[in-house]
GROMACS .gro file of C-alpha atoms in nm:
model
  200
    1MET     CA    1 -12.190  -9.695 -13.547
    2ARG     CA    2 -12.119  -9.941 -13.859
    3VAL     CA    3 -12.052  -9.602 -14.105
    4TRP     CA    4 -11.821  -9.494 -13.849
    5PHE     CA    5 -11.623  -9.802 -13.815
    6THR     CA    6 -11.593  -9.869 -14.208
    7SER     CA    7 -11.464  -9.506 -14.239
    8VAL     CA    8 -11.195  -9.541 -13.994
    9PHE     CA    9 -11.134  -9.883 -14.129
   10ILE     CA   10 -11.068  -9.758 -14.462
   11ILE     CA   11 -10.865  -9.430 -14.385
   12GLY     CA   12 -10.665  -9.673 -14.189
   13LEU     CA   13 -10.603  -9.924 -14.470
   14LEU     CA   14 -10.531  -9.657 -14.689
   15SER     CA   15 -10.267  -9.520 -14.438
   16ALA     CA   16 -10.110  -9.842 -14.417
   17CYS     CA   17 -10.095  -9.845 -14.823
   18GLY     CA   18  -9.897  -9.511 -14.805
   19SER     CA   19 -10.159  -9.337 -15.000
   20ASP     CA   20 -10.179  -8.983 -15.008
   21ILE     CA   21 -10.563  -8.981 -15.014
   22ALA     CA   22 -10.591  -9.040 -14.623
   23LYS     CA   23 -10.366  -8.745 -14.586
   24VAL     CA   24 -10.588  -8.507 -14.788
   25ALA     CA   25 -10.852  -8.656 -14.622
   26ILE     CA   26 -10.763  -8.591 -14.259
   27THR     CA   27 -10.523  -8.229 -14.297
   28GLU     CA   28 -10.627  -8.020 -14.604
   29THR     CA   29 -10.926  -7.801 -14.605
   30PRO     CA   30 -10.992  -7.599 -14.934
   31VAL     CA   31 -10.864  -7.255 -14.947
   32GLN     CA   32 -11.112  -6.968 -15.005
   33GLN     CA   33 -10.967  -6.734 -15.288
   34ALA     CA   34 -11.065  -6.368 -15.255
   35GLN     CA   35 -11.322  -6.239 -15.502
   36PRO     CA   36 -11.457  -5.943 -15.616
   37GLY     CA   37 -11.790  -5.830 -15.490
   38LYS     CA   38 -12.087  -5.672 -15.703
   39TYR     CA   39 -11.905  -5.350 -15.782
   40LEU     CA   40 -11.522  -5.373 -15.867
   41PHE     CA   41 -11.384  -5.033 -16.046
   42ALA     CA   42 -11.583  -4.712 -16.168
   43ALA     CA   43 -11.460  -4.359 -16.316
   44VAL     CA   44 -11.667  -4.082 -16.213
   45TYR     CA   45 -11.681  -3.719 -16.320
   46GLN     CA   46 -11.838  -3.470 -16.120
   47ASN     CA   47 -11.855  -3.105 -16.201
   48TYR     CA   48 -12.073  -2.818 -16.054
   49ALA     CA   49 -11.927  -2.509 -16.202
   50TRP     CA   50 -12.220  -2.463 -16.461
   51ALA     CA   51 -12.465  -2.702 -16.413
   52LYS     CA   52 -12.471  -3.030 -16.185
   53THR     CA   53 -12.272  -3.307 -16.422
   54THR     CA   54 -12.223  -3.678 -16.247
   55ARG     CA   55 -12.172  -3.946 -16.472
   56GLY     CA   56 -11.921  -4.217 -16.550
   57PHE     CA   57 -11.909  -4.599 -16.553
   58VAL     CA   58 -11.872  -4.875 -16.315
   59ILE     CA   59 -11.712  -5.233 -16.388
   60LYS     CA   60 -11.898  -5.503 -16.208
   61GLY     CA   61 -11.760  -5.783 -16.046
   62ASN     CA   62 -11.862  -6.030 -16.321
   63GLY     CA   63 -11.697  -5.802 -16.554
   64ASP     CA   64 -12.002  -5.622 -16.710
   65LEU     CA   65 -11.915  -5.242 -16.770
   66TYR     CA   66 -12.193  -4.999 -16.737
   67TYR     CA   67 -12.213  -4.640 -16.799
   68PHE     CA   68 -12.417  -4.414 -16.582
   69ASP     CA   69 -12.549  -4.076 -16.550
   70VAL     CA   70 -12.706  -3.928 -16.214
   71SER     CA   71 -12.667  -3.598 -16.284
   72ALA     CA   72 -13.076  -3.523 -16.309
   73THR     CA   73 -13.084  -3.704 -15.967
   74ASN     CA   74 -12.978  -3.635 -15.580
   75ALA     CA   75 -12.759  -3.944 -15.585
   76ALA     CA   76 -12.428  -3.875 -15.412
   77LEU     CA   77 -12.105  -4.132 -15.397
   78PRO     CA   78 -12.031  -4.217 -15.011
   79ASP     CA   79 -11.786  -3.966 -14.908
   80THR     CA   80 -11.619  -4.225 -14.690
   81THR     CA   81 -11.335  -4.514 -14.749
   82SER     CA   82 -11.592  -4.745 -14.631
   83ALA     CA   83 -11.957  -4.791 -14.810
   84SER     CA   84 -12.235  -5.061 -14.833
   85GLU     CA   85 -12.313  -5.225 -15.161
   86ALA     CA   86 -12.667  -5.093 -15.090
   87GLU     CA   87 -12.516  -4.704 -15.114
   88LEU     CA   88 -12.334  -4.798 -15.429
   89THR     CA   89 -12.616  -4.928 -15.559
   90ARG     CA   90 -12.824  -4.652 -15.477
   91PHE     CA   91 -12.568  -4.417 -15.652
   92PHE     CA   92 -12.455  -4.619 -15.962
   93GLU     CA   93 -12.821  -4.696 -16.044
   94ALA     CA   94 -13.005  -4.418 -15.967
   95ALA     CA   95 -13.071  -4.292 -16.300
   96ARG     CA   96 -12.925  -4.389 -16.658
   97PHE     CA   97 -12.773  -4.720 -16.587
   98GLU     CA   98 -12.667  -4.846 -16.948
   99TYR     CA   99 -12.477  -5.196 -17.018
  100VAL     CA  100 -12.148  -5.140 -17.278
  101GLN     CA  101 -11.967  -5.450 -17.259
  102THR     CA  102 -11.806  -5.753 -17.025
  103ILE     CA  103 -11.459  -5.727 -16.992
  104ALA     CA  104 -11.275  -6.055 -17.146
  105THR     CA  105 -11.214  -6.311 -16.784
  106ASP     CA  106 -10.848  -6.326 -16.807
  107GLN     CA  107 -10.814  -5.905 -16.867
  108LEU     CA  108 -11.060  -5.874 -16.554
  109ASN     CA  109 -10.847  -6.124 -16.331
  110SER     CA  110 -10.565  -5.953 -16.424
  111LEU     CA  111 -10.691  -5.615 -16.288
  112TRP     CA  112 -10.819  -5.784 -15.974
  113GLN     CA  113 -10.518  -5.963 -15.898
  114GLN     CA  114 -10.316  -5.644 -15.956
  115SER     CA  115 -10.602  -5.424 -15.716
  116GLU     CA  116 -10.603  -5.696 -15.377
  117LYS     CA  117 -10.318  -5.509 -15.225
  118LEU     CA  118 -10.373  -5.163 -15.296
  119SER     CA  119 -10.487  -4.917 -15.039
  120ASN     CA  120 -10.525  -4.543 -14.960
  121ASP     CA  121 -10.232  -4.537 -14.758
  122THR     CA  122 -10.005  -4.558 -15.066
  123LEU     CA  123 -10.195  -4.216 -15.229
  124GLY     CA  124  -9.929  -3.976 -15.277
  125LYS     CA  125 -10.003  -3.571 -15.211
  126GLU     CA  126 -10.283  -3.410 -15.361
  127GLN     CA  127 -10.156  -3.121 -15.583
  128SER     CA  128 -10.381  -2.839 -15.715
  129ILE     CA  129 -10.363  -2.812 -16.103
  130CYS     CA  130 -10.679  -2.657 -16.281
  131ARG     CA  131 -11.004  -2.463 -16.196
  132ASP     CA  132 -11.328  -2.577 -16.270
  133ALA     CA  133 -11.246  -2.894 -16.457
  134GLY     CA  134 -11.437  -3.076 -16.236
  135ASN     CA  135 -11.337  -3.390 -16.044
  136TYR     CA  136 -11.232  -3.736 -16.204
  137SER     CA  137 -11.205  -4.023 -15.971
  138TYR     CA  138 -11.074  -4.363 -16.083
  139LEU     CA  139 -11.180  -4.608 -15.797
  140LEU     CA  140 -11.146  -4.952 -15.675
  141PHE     CA  141 -11.390  -5.132 -15.437
  142GLN     CA  142 -11.238  -5.413 -15.221
  143PRO     CA  143 -11.508  -5.625 -15.031
  144SER     CA  144 -11.453  -5.629 -14.666
  145GLY     CA  145 -11.713  -5.838 -14.536
  146ASN     CA  146 -12.100  -5.807 -14.486
  147GLN     CA  147 -12.164  -5.638 -14.793
  148GLN     CA  148 -11.915  -5.359 -14.750
  149TYR     CA  149 -11.664  -5.211 -14.957
  150GLN     CA  150 -11.331  -5.059 -14.878
  151GLN     CA  151 -11.333  -4.767 -15.126
  152THR     CA  152 -10.949  -4.702 -15.276
  153LEU     CA  153 -10.852  -4.402 -15.472
  154ILE     CA  154 -10.641  -4.510 -15.773
  155TYR     CA  155 -10.654  -4.197 -15.952
  156GLN     CA  156 -10.784  -3.842 -15.907
  157THR     CA  157 -10.742  -3.562 -16.142
  158GLY     CA  158 -10.917  -3.230 -16.284
  159ASP     CA  159 -10.927  -2.943 -16.037
  160PHE     CA  160 -10.673  -3.176 -15.820
  161ARG     CA  161 -10.459  -3.455 -15.914
  162ARG     CA  162 -10.359  -3.720 -15.679
  163GLU     CA  163 -10.250  -4.089 -15.739
  164GLN     CA  164 -10.103  -4.424 -15.611
  165GLN     CA  165  -9.748  -4.437 -15.550
  166ASP     CA  166  -9.760  -4.854 -15.588
  167SER     CA  167  -9.653  -4.966 -15.919
  168LYS     CA  168  -9.940  -5.212 -15.926
  169ALA     CA  169 -10.177  -4.940 -15.991
  170GLU     CA  170 -10.035  -4.823 -16.297
  171PRO     CA  171 -10.194  -5.076 -16.529
  172ILE     CA  172 -10.574  -5.035 -16.370
  173LYS     CA  173 -10.526  -4.675 -16.394
  174ASP     CA  174 -10.415  -4.677 -16.759
  175TYR     CA  175 -10.693  -4.928 -16.833
  176LEU     CA  176 -10.987  -4.718 -16.654
  177VAL     CA  177 -10.836  -4.397 -16.836
  178LYS     CA  178 -10.862  -4.550 -17.156
  179GLN     CA  179 -11.245  -4.667 -17.111
  180ALA     CA  180 -11.318  -4.326 -16.983
  181VAL     CA  181 -11.180  -4.185 -17.292
  182LYS     CA  182 -11.362  -4.460 -17.494
  183LEU     CA  183 -11.682  -4.357 -17.344
  184GLN     CA  184 -11.603  -3.967 -17.348
  185ILE     CA  185 -11.611  -3.937 -16.996
  186ALA     CA  186 -11.235  -3.807 -16.996
  187TYR     CA  187 -11.087  -3.626 -17.314
  188ILE     CA  188 -10.755  -3.578 -17.481
  189LEU     CA  189 -10.745  -3.232 -17.537
  190ASP     CA  190 -10.393  -3.171 -17.679
  191PRO     CA  191 -10.181  -3.517 -17.777
  192ASN     CA  192  -9.850  -3.298 -17.675
  193SER     CA  193  -9.984  -3.206 -17.313
  194ASN     CA  194 -10.039  -3.380 -16.982
  195ASN     CA  195 -10.449  -3.321 -17.025
  196TRP     CA  196 -10.448  -3.307 -16.660
  197CYS     CA  197 -10.780  -3.089 -16.688
  198SER     CA  198 -10.955  -3.343 -16.894
  199GLY     CA  199 -10.950  -3.679 -16.651
  200LEU     CA  200 -10.606  -3.787 -16.840
   0.00000   0.00000   0.00000
C-alpha cells in the first residue's frame, strides 16, 4: 500500500511541475521493430540435366554468409511460400555448410529495410529463356511468427526468368547476384550479353 501511494504521489508531483517524465511513464510503451530471423537471404542453384546439383549461399539474420552444397543429399528447399525454420535448417545445413564472411551491419540493415515490404504479389510474369541451364533462385525469408518464414522470390533466372517489379528489390537483387558471382555460383559468360542462362 505504501509503495503504491508513494508512486502515485511522485507521478502527481511530476505532473504538477509540468514534467514530460510523467507523460512518458503513463502513456508511452516501447515500439517493437521487426527483425530478421535466423535466415534472411539465399541464392540457390539447382540443375538436374546431367547430375543433381544443388548449391548456393545463405545470409543469416546476424549477417553471417555461408556457402552450402547439398548435391549429394536428398535435401529439398520447401516448394511452398511458407516454410518453417526447421525445414530451412534441414535444407541449408544438410551437408557442406561453410562460413564465408560477415556482412557489415550498415549493409545488412539497408538490405533488410528495403526488403521488409516485398512480397510475391509484385512478381512479374515468368519467361522461358534457356534450356538445361538449371534454375537460379534469389530468395528473401521474412519471419511470419512461430518460427515460420514467408519465402519471397526476389529474382529467378536460368531456364526461366522472373523478377520483382518493386523497385526496392533491385539493390537486393544486385547484391545477391554479385555475391553469387564471387562464390562462382553464377557466372559472367559474355560481358556484352545479358547472361540470363548463367544466373545473372
